[in-house]
């Protein structure tokens, strides 16, 4: 038999179900385009709930793609003003998420509607994901917005 490509896609049924759940959890803010950079997503905290939930989902998918190795989400904006916050993803090594996954994070964070979310989810590498249970650690700082954003990330 043939082997699956390392970039095999999530099937459309699974992608649609996950997209629906993520849409219900939090909609991407209208008229705002978030960019994932070396510090992850950064911005005014009220703009980040959807991105944080979707980062949670992406971290779980990354963990599954890495055969269940732990990944992480950190909600923090370090030295930025208190009304700001951010979210970044960590790979199993503890380093920042692989650069190849950054465009996937941005596509997920900015997807509007179930169809766009499903399309973004189908772009995520999926080989081996069906059998590995994901493990994601979630951390946060003490900003007032961090607790809610962390809950959203854990729910993703």
PDB file of N, CA and C in Angstrom, residues 34-109:
ATOM      1  N   UNK A  34      -4.775  39.914  12.370  1.00  0.00           N
ATOM      2  CA  UNK A  34      -3.696  39.637  13.307  1.00  0.00           C
ATOM      3  C   UNK A  34      -2.534  38.971  12.581  1.00  0.00           C
ATOM      4  N   UNK A  35      -1.330  39.311  12.993  1.00  0.00           N
ATOM      5  CA  UNK A  35      -0.127  38.716  12.414  1.00  0.00           C
ATOM      6  C   UNK A  35       0.620  37.953  13.506  1.00  0.00           C
ATOM      7  N   UNK A  36       1.087  36.757  13.174  1.00  0.00           N
ATOM      8  CA  UNK A  36       1.887  35.970  14.112  1.00  0.00           C
ATOM      9  C   UNK A  36       3.347  36.255  13.802  1.00  0.00           C
ATOM     10  N   UNK A  37       4.054  36.845  14.764  1.00  0.00           N
ATOM     11  CA  UNK A  37       5.462  37.168  14.580  1.00  0.00           C
ATOM     12  C   UNK A  37       6.323  36.443  15.587  1.00  0.00           C
ATOM     13  N   UNK A  38       7.542  36.892  15.751  1.00  0.00           N
ATOM     14  CA  UNK A  38       8.469  36.221  16.658  1.00  0.00           C
ATOM     15  C   UNK A  38       7.972  36.208  18.099  1.00  0.00           C
ATOM     16  N   UNK A  39       7.098  37.141  18.458  1.00  0.00           N
ATOM     17  CA  UNK A  39       6.526  37.176  19.810  1.00  0.00           C
ATOM     18  C   UNK A  39       5.099  36.619  19.812  1.00  0.00           C
ATOM     19  N   UNK A  40       4.682  35.929  18.782  1.00  0.00           N
ATOM     20  CA  UNK A  40       3.330  35.407  18.693  1.00  0.00           C
ATOM     21  C   UNK A  40       2.367  36.487  18.252  1.00  0.00           C
ATOM     22  N   UNK A  41       1.124  36.395  18.703  1.00  0.00           N
ATOM     23  CA  UNK A  41       0.134  37.439  18.446  1.00  0.00           C
ATOM     24  C   UNK A  41       0.223  38.442  19.581  1.00  0.00           C
ATOM     25  N   UNK A  42       0.171  39.726  19.261  1.00  0.00           N
ATOM     26  CA  UNK A  42       0.170  40.785  20.269  1.00  0.00           C
ATOM     27  C   UNK A  42      -0.874  41.810  19.891  1.00  0.00           C
ATOM     28  N   UNK A  43      -1.523  42.386  20.884  1.00  0.00           N
ATOM     29  CA  UNK A  43      -2.469  43.446  20.603  1.00  0.00           C
ATOM     30  C   UNK A  43      -3.346  43.741  21.798  1.00  0.00           C
ATOM     31  N   UNK A  44      -4.311  44.607  21.577  1.00  0.00           N
ATOM     32  CA  UNK A  44      -5.263  44.946  22.631  1.00  0.00           C
ATOM     33  C   UNK A  44      -5.996  43.659  23.000  1.00  0.00           C
ATOM     34  N   UNK A  45      -6.083  43.365  24.278  1.00  0.00           N
ATOM     35  CA  UNK A  45      -6.577  42.068  24.754  1.00  0.00           C
ATOM     36  C   UNK A  45      -7.964  41.717  24.237  1.00  0.00           C
ATOM     37  N   UNK A  46      -8.837  42.697  24.058  1.00  0.00           N
ATOM     38  CA  UNK A  46     -10.200  42.403  23.602  1.00  0.00           C
ATOM     39  C   UNK A  46     -10.237  41.855  22.179  1.00  0.00           C
ATOM     40  N   UNK A  47      -9.148  41.984  21.428  1.00  0.00           N
ATOM     41  CA  UNK A  47      -9.078  41.475  20.058  1.00  0.00           C
ATOM     42  C   UNK A  47      -8.560  40.042  19.980  1.00  0.00           C
ATOM     43  N   UNK A  48      -8.171  39.450  21.120  1.00  0.00           N
ATOM     44  CA  UNK A  48      -7.447  38.182  21.092  1.00  0.00           C
ATOM     45  C   UNK A  48      -8.211  36.914  21.471  1.00  0.00           C
ATOM     46  N   UNK A  49      -9.444  36.969  21.952  1.00  0.00           N
ATOM     47  CA  UNK A  49     -10.082  35.701  22.353  1.00  0.00           C
ATOM     48  C   UNK A  49     -10.136  34.636  21.257  1.00  0.00           C
ATOM     49  N   UNK A  50     -10.516  34.996  20.051  1.00  0.00           N
ATOM     50  CA  UNK A  50     -10.585  33.995  18.981  1.00  0.00           C
ATOM     51  C   UNK A  50      -9.198  33.453  18.658  1.00  0.00           C
ATOM     52  N   UNK A  51      -8.213  34.334  18.572  1.00  0.00           N
ATOM     53  CA  UNK A  51      -6.852  33.888  18.271  1.00  0.00           C
ATOM     54  C   UNK A  51      -6.342  32.936  19.347  1.00  0.00           C
ATOM     55  N   UNK A  52      -6.649  33.230  20.603  1.00  0.00           N
ATOM     56  CA  UNK A  52      -6.174  32.383  21.695  1.00  0.00           C
ATOM     57  C   UNK A  52      -6.841  31.014  21.647  1.00  0.00           C
ATOM     58  N   UNK A  53      -8.147  30.971  21.432  1.00  0.00           N
ATOM     59  CA  UNK A  53      -8.843  29.683  21.323  1.00  0.00           C
ATOM     60  C   UNK A  53      -8.309  28.877  20.144  1.00  0.00           C
ATOM     61  N   UNK A  54      -8.075  29.547  19.043  1.00  0.00           N
ATOM     62  CA  UNK A  54      -7.589  28.852  17.854  1.00  0.00           C
ATOM     63  C   UNK A  54      -6.139  28.418  18.016  1.00  0.00           C
ATOM     64  N   UNK A  55      -5.355  29.174  18.786  1.00  0.00           N
ATOM     65  CA  UNK A  55      -3.998  28.741  19.108  1.00  0.00           C
ATOM     66  C   UNK A  55      -4.034  27.476  19.965  1.00  0.00           C
ATOM     67  N   UNK A  56      -5.031  27.400  20.852  1.00  0.00           N
ATOM     68  CA  UNK A  56      -5.190  26.182  21.641  1.00  0.00           C
ATOM     69  C   UNK A  56      -5.436  24.979  20.752  1.00  0.00           C
ATOM     70  N   UNK A  57      -6.303  25.148  19.761  1.00  0.00           N
ATOM     71  CA  UNK A  57      -6.577  24.067  18.821  1.00  0.00           C
ATOM     72  C   UNK A  57      -5.325  23.723  18.013  1.00  0.00           C
ATOM     73  N   UNK A  58      -4.601  24.750  17.563  1.00  0.00           N
ATOM     74  CA  UNK A  58      -3.397  24.513  16.774  1.00  0.00           C
ATOM     75  C   UNK A  58      -2.328  23.815  17.611  1.00  0.00           C
ATOM     76  N   UNK A  59      -2.188  24.206  18.877  1.00  0.00           N
ATOM     77  CA  UNK A  59      -1.216  23.545  19.753  1.00  0.00           C
ATOM     78  C   UNK A  59      -1.566  22.070  19.923  1.00  0.00           C
ATOM     79  N   UNK A  60      -2.856  21.763  20.043  1.00  0.00           N
ATOM     80  CA  UNK A  60      -3.272  20.360  20.157  1.00  0.00           C
ATOM     81  C   UNK A  60      -2.961  19.602  18.869  1.00  0.00           C
ATOM     82  N   UNK A  61      -3.213  20.230  17.729  1.00  0.00           N
ATOM     83  CA  UNK A  61      -2.903  19.578  16.456  1.00  0.00           C
ATOM     84  C   UNK A  61      -1.399  19.387  16.288  1.00  0.00           C
ATOM     85  N   UNK A  62      -0.615  20.367  16.719  1.00  0.00           N
ATOM     86  CA  UNK A  62       0.850  20.239  16.654  1.00  0.00           C
ATOM     87  C   UNK A  62       1.316  19.095  17.547  1.00  0.00           C
ATOM     88  N   UNK A  63       0.730  18.983  18.735  1.00  0.00           N
ATOM     89  CA  UNK A  63       1.065  17.882  19.634  1.00  0.00           C
ATOM     90  C   UNK A  63       0.737  16.543  18.980  1.00  0.00           C
ATOM     91  N   UNK A  64      -0.429  16.461  18.368  1.00  0.00           N
ATOM     92  CA  UNK A  64      -0.810  15.212  17.704  1.00  0.00           C
ATOM     93  C   UNK A  64       0.119  14.917  16.532  1.00  0.00           C
ATOM     94  N   UNK A  65       0.492  15.959  15.782  1.00  0.00           N
ATOM     95  CA  UNK A  65       1.403  15.773  14.649  1.00  0.00           C
ATOM     96  C   UNK A  65       2.762  15.287  15.144  1.00  0.00           C
ATOM     97  N   UNK A  66       3.116  15.675  16.369  1.00  0.00           N
ATOM     98  CA  UNK A  66       4.378  15.240  16.988  1.00  0.00           C
ATOM     99  C   UNK A  66       4.178  13.985  17.830  1.00  0.00           C
ATOM    100  N   UNK A  67       3.134  13.218  17.507  1.00  0.00           N
ATOM    101  CA  UNK A  67       2.839  11.934  18.131  1.00  0.00           C
ATOM    102  C   UNK A  67       2.593  12.043  19.637  1.00  0.00           C
ATOM    103  N   UNK A  68       1.920  13.116  20.060  1.00  0.00           N
ATOM    104  CA  UNK A  68       1.540  13.292  21.455  1.00  0.00           C
ATOM    105  C   UNK A  68       2.556  14.002  22.326  1.00  0.00           C
ATOM    106  N   UNK A  69       3.648  14.484  21.732  1.00  0.00           N
ATOM    107  CA  UNK A  69       4.622  15.255  22.515  1.00  0.00           C
ATOM    108  C   UNK A  69       3.956  16.553  22.977  1.00  0.00           C
ATOM    109  N   UNK A  70       4.284  16.988  24.181  1.00  0.00           N
ATOM    110  CA  UNK A  70       3.655  18.184  24.755  1.00  0.00           C
ATOM    111  C   UNK A  70       4.059  19.448  24.004  1.00  0.00           C
ATOM    112  N   UNK A  71       3.076  20.301  23.775  1.00  0.00           N
ATOM    113  CA  UNK A  71       3.287  21.634  23.216  1.00  0.00           C
ATOM    114  C   UNK A  71       2.776  22.629  24.254  1.00  0.00           C
ATOM    115  N   UNK A  72       2.893  23.915  23.946  1.00  0.00           N
ATOM    116  CA  UNK A  72       2.447  24.883  24.926  1.00  0.00           C
ATOM    117  C   UNK A  72       1.892  26.151  24.329  1.00  0.00           C
ATOM    118  N   UNK A  73       1.067  26.832  25.151  1.00  0.00           N
ATOM    119  CA  UNK A  73       0.530  28.152  24.831  1.00  0.00           C
ATOM    120  C   UNK A  73       0.903  29.040  26.003  1.00  0.00           C
ATOM    121  N   UNK A  74       1.429  30.212  25.706  1.00  0.00           N
ATOM    122  CA  UNK A  74       1.729  31.186  26.753  1.00  0.00           C
ATOM    123  C   UNK A  74       0.960  32.456  26.458  1.00  0.00           C
ATOM    124  N   UNK A  75       0.159  32.890  27.418  1.00  0.00           N
ATOM    125  CA  UNK A  75      -0.584  34.138  27.307  1.00  0.00           C
ATOM    126  C   UNK A  75       0.173  35.180  28.113  1.00  0.00           C
ATOM    127  N   UNK A  76       0.784  36.128  27.410  1.00  0.00           N
ATOM    128  CA  UNK A  76       1.577  37.168  28.055  1.00  0.00           C
ATOM    129  C   UNK A  76       1.913  38.260  27.048  1.00  0.00           C
ATOM    130  N   UNK A  77       2.112  39.439  27.531  1.00  0.00           N
ATOM    131  CA  UNK A  77       2.554  40.536  26.677  1.00  0.00           C
ATOM    132  C   UNK A  77       3.784  41.210  27.260  1.00  0.00           C
ATOM    133  N   UNK A  78       4.465  40.513  28.143  1.00  0.00           N
ATOM    134  CA  UNK A  78       5.720  40.977  28.732  1.00  0.00           C
ATOM    135  C   UNK A  78       5.658  42.427  29.184  1.00  0.00           C
ATOM    136  N   UNK A  79       6.352  43.293  28.492  1.00  0.00           N
ATOM    137  CA  UNK A  79       6.500  44.686  28.921  1.00  0.00           C
ATOM    138  C   UNK A  79       5.544  45.646  28.226  1.00  0.00           C
ATOM    139  N   UNK A  80       4.536  45.130  27.542  1.00  0.00           N
ATOM    140  CA  UNK A  80       3.576  45.989  26.853  1.00  0.00           C
ATOM    141  C   UNK A  80       2.580  46.593  27.840  1.00  0.00           C
ATOM    142  N   UNK A  81       1.828  47.606  27.419  1.00  0.00           N
ATOM    143  CA  UNK A  81       0.824  48.208  28.309  1.00  0.00           C
ATOM    144  C   UNK A  81      -0.169  47.166  28.830  1.00  0.00           C
ATOM    145  N   UNK A  82      -0.710  47.400  30.009  1.00  0.00           N
ATOM    146  CA  UNK A  82      -1.569  46.421  30.676  1.00  0.00           C
ATOM    147  C   UNK A  82      -2.815  46.064  29.868  1.00  0.00           C
ATOM    148  N   UNK A  83      -3.330  46.962  29.032  1.00  0.00           N
ATOM    149  CA  UNK A  83      -4.520  46.647  28.234  1.00  0.00           C
ATOM    150  C   UNK A  83      -4.201  45.705  27.077  1.00  0.00           C
ATOM    151  N   UNK A  84      -2.928  45.516  26.779  1.00  0.00           N
ATOM    152  CA  UNK A  84      -2.511  44.601  25.721  1.00  0.00           C
ATOM    153  C   UNK A  84      -2.303  43.201  26.291  1.00  0.00           C
ATOM    154  N   UNK A  85      -2.240  42.246  25.384  1.00  0.00           N
ATOM    155  CA  UNK A  85      -1.857  40.897  25.761  1.00  0.00           C
ATOM    156  C   UNK A  85      -1.360  40.197  24.516  1.00  0.00           C
ATOM    157  N   UNK A  86      -1.021  38.954  24.649  1.00  0.00           N
ATOM    158  CA  UNK A  86      -0.510  38.199  23.522  1.00  0.00           C
ATOM    159  C   UNK A  86      -0.613  36.718  23.783  1.00  0.00           C
ATOM    160  N   UNK A  87      -0.386  35.959  22.742  1.00  0.00           N
ATOM    161  CA  UNK A  87      -0.362  34.513  22.859  1.00  0.00           C
ATOM    162  C   UNK A  87       0.720  33.993  21.931  1.00  0.00           C
ATOM    163  N   UNK A  88       1.511  33.076  22.455  1.00  0.00           N
ATOM    164  CA  UNK A  88       2.519  32.445  21.611  1.00  0.00           C
ATOM    165  C   UNK A  88       2.504  30.948  21.851  1.00  0.00           C
ATOM    166  N   UNK A  89       2.996  30.221  20.890  1.00  0.00           N
ATOM    167  CA  UNK A  89       2.978  28.764  20.919  1.00  0.00           C
ATOM    168  C   UNK A  89       4.392  28.219  21.050  1.00  0.00           C
ATOM    169  N   UNK A  90       4.512  27.133  21.792  1.00  0.00           N
ATOM    170  CA  UNK A  90       5.812  26.495  21.985  1.00  0.00           C
ATOM    171  C   UNK A  90       5.765  25.059  21.476  1.00  0.00           C
ATOM    172  N   UNK A  91       6.858  24.646  20.890  1.00  0.00           N
ATOM    173  CA  UNK A  91       7.023  23.281  20.406  1.00  0.00           C
ATOM    174  C   UNK A  91       7.446  22.357  21.552  1.00  0.00           C
ATOM    175  N   UNK A  92       7.474  21.052  21.305  1.00  0.00           N
ATOM    176  CA  UNK A  92       7.860  20.117  22.364  1.00  0.00           C
ATOM    177  C   UNK A  92       9.236  20.391  22.983  1.00  0.00           C
ATOM    178  N   UNK A  93      10.126  21.000  22.238  1.00  0.00           N
ATOM    179  CA  UNK A  93      11.461  21.308  22.770  1.00  0.00           C
ATOM    180  C   UNK A  93      11.440  22.476  23.753  1.00  0.00           C
ATOM    181  N   UNK A  94      10.323  23.220  23.789  1.00  0.00           N
ATOM    182  CA  UNK A  94      10.229  24.430  24.598  1.00  0.00           C
ATOM    183  C   UNK A  94      10.544  25.676  23.798  1.00  0.00           C
ATOM    184  N   UNK A  95      11.073  25.499  22.594  1.00  0.00           N
ATOM    185  CA  UNK A  95      11.369  26.630  21.713  1.00  0.00           C
ATOM    186  C   UNK A  95      10.062  27.134  21.099  1.00  0.00           C
ATOM    187  N   UNK A  96      10.135  28.297  20.484  1.00  0.00           N
ATOM    188  CA  UNK A  96       8.965  28.824  19.770  1.00  0.00           C
ATOM    189  C   UNK A  96       8.493  27.792  18.744  1.00  0.00           C
ATOM    190  N   UNK A  97       7.216  27.835  18.438  1.00  0.00           N
ATOM    191  CA  UNK A  97       6.635  26.950  17.442  1.00  0.00           C
ATOM    192  C   UNK A  97       7.434  27.052  16.141  1.00  0.00           C
ATOM    193  N   UNK A  98       7.565  25.936  15.446  1.00  0.00           N
ATOM    194  CA  UNK A  98       8.293  25.918  14.180  1.00  0.00           C
ATOM    195  C   UNK A  98       7.769  27.009  13.248  1.00  0.00           C
ATOM    196  N   UNK A  99       8.682  27.713  12.607  1.00  0.00           N
ATOM    197  CA  UNK A  99       8.317  28.835  11.733  1.00  0.00           C
ATOM    198  C   UNK A  99       7.334  28.429  10.645  1.00  0.00           C
ATOM    199  N   UNK A 100       7.402  27.205  10.179  1.00  0.00           N
ATOM    200  CA  UNK A 100       6.487  26.740   9.139  1.00  0.00           C
ATOM    201  C   UNK A 100       5.034  26.730   9.610  1.00  0.00           C
ATOM    202  N   UNK A 101       4.815  26.720  10.919  1.00  0.00           N
ATOM    203  CA  UNK A 101       3.459  26.707  11.460  1.00  0.00           C
ATOM    204  C   UNK A 101       2.919  28.112  11.705  1.00  0.00           C
ATOM    205  N   UNK A 102       3.753  29.141  11.662  1.00  0.00           N
ATOM    206  CA  UNK A 102       3.294  30.511  11.905  1.00  0.00           C
ATOM    207  C   UNK A 102       2.217  30.961  10.920  1.00  0.00           C
ATOM    208  N   UNK A 103       2.364  30.710   9.616  1.00  0.00           N
ATOM    209  CA  UNK A 103       1.285  31.093   8.692  1.00  0.00           C
ATOM    210  C   UNK A 103      -0.026  30.359   8.993  1.00  0.00           C
ATOM    211  N   UNK A 104       0.068  29.121   9.504  1.00  0.00           N
ATOM    212  CA  UNK A 104      -1.134  28.374   9.866  1.00  0.00           C
ATOM    213  C   UNK A 104      -1.838  29.050  11.041  1.00  0.00           C
ATOM    214  N   UNK A 105      -1.055  29.530  12.017  1.00  0.00           N
ATOM    215  CA  UNK A 105      -1.626  30.241  13.168  1.00  0.00           C
ATOM    216  C   UNK A 105      -2.341  31.503  12.693  1.00  0.00           C
ATOM    217  N   UNK A 106      -1.715  32.252  11.802  1.00  0.00           N
ATOM    218  CA  UNK A 106      -2.327  33.490  11.291  1.00  0.00           C
ATOM    219  C   UNK A 106      -3.588  33.185  10.484  1.00  0.00           C
ATOM    220  N   UNK A 107      -3.551  32.146   9.658  1.00  0.00           N
ATOM    221  CA  UNK A 107      -4.723  31.783   8.863  1.00  0.00           C
ATOM    222  C   UNK A 107      -5.886  31.399   9.779  1.00  0.00           C
ATOM    223  N   UNK A 108      -5.615  30.615  10.814  1.00  0.00           N
ATOM    224  CA  UNK A 108      -6.667  30.226  11.758  1.00  0.00           C
ATOM    225  C   UNK A 108      -7.210  31.430  12.517  1.00  0.00           C
ATOM    226  N   UNK A 109      -6.316  32.275  13.023  1.00  0.00           N
ATOM    227  CA  UNK A 109      -6.739  33.432  13.826  1.00  0.00           C
ATOM    228  C   UNK A 109      -7.603  34.391  13.028  1.00  0.00           C
TER     229      UNK A 109
END
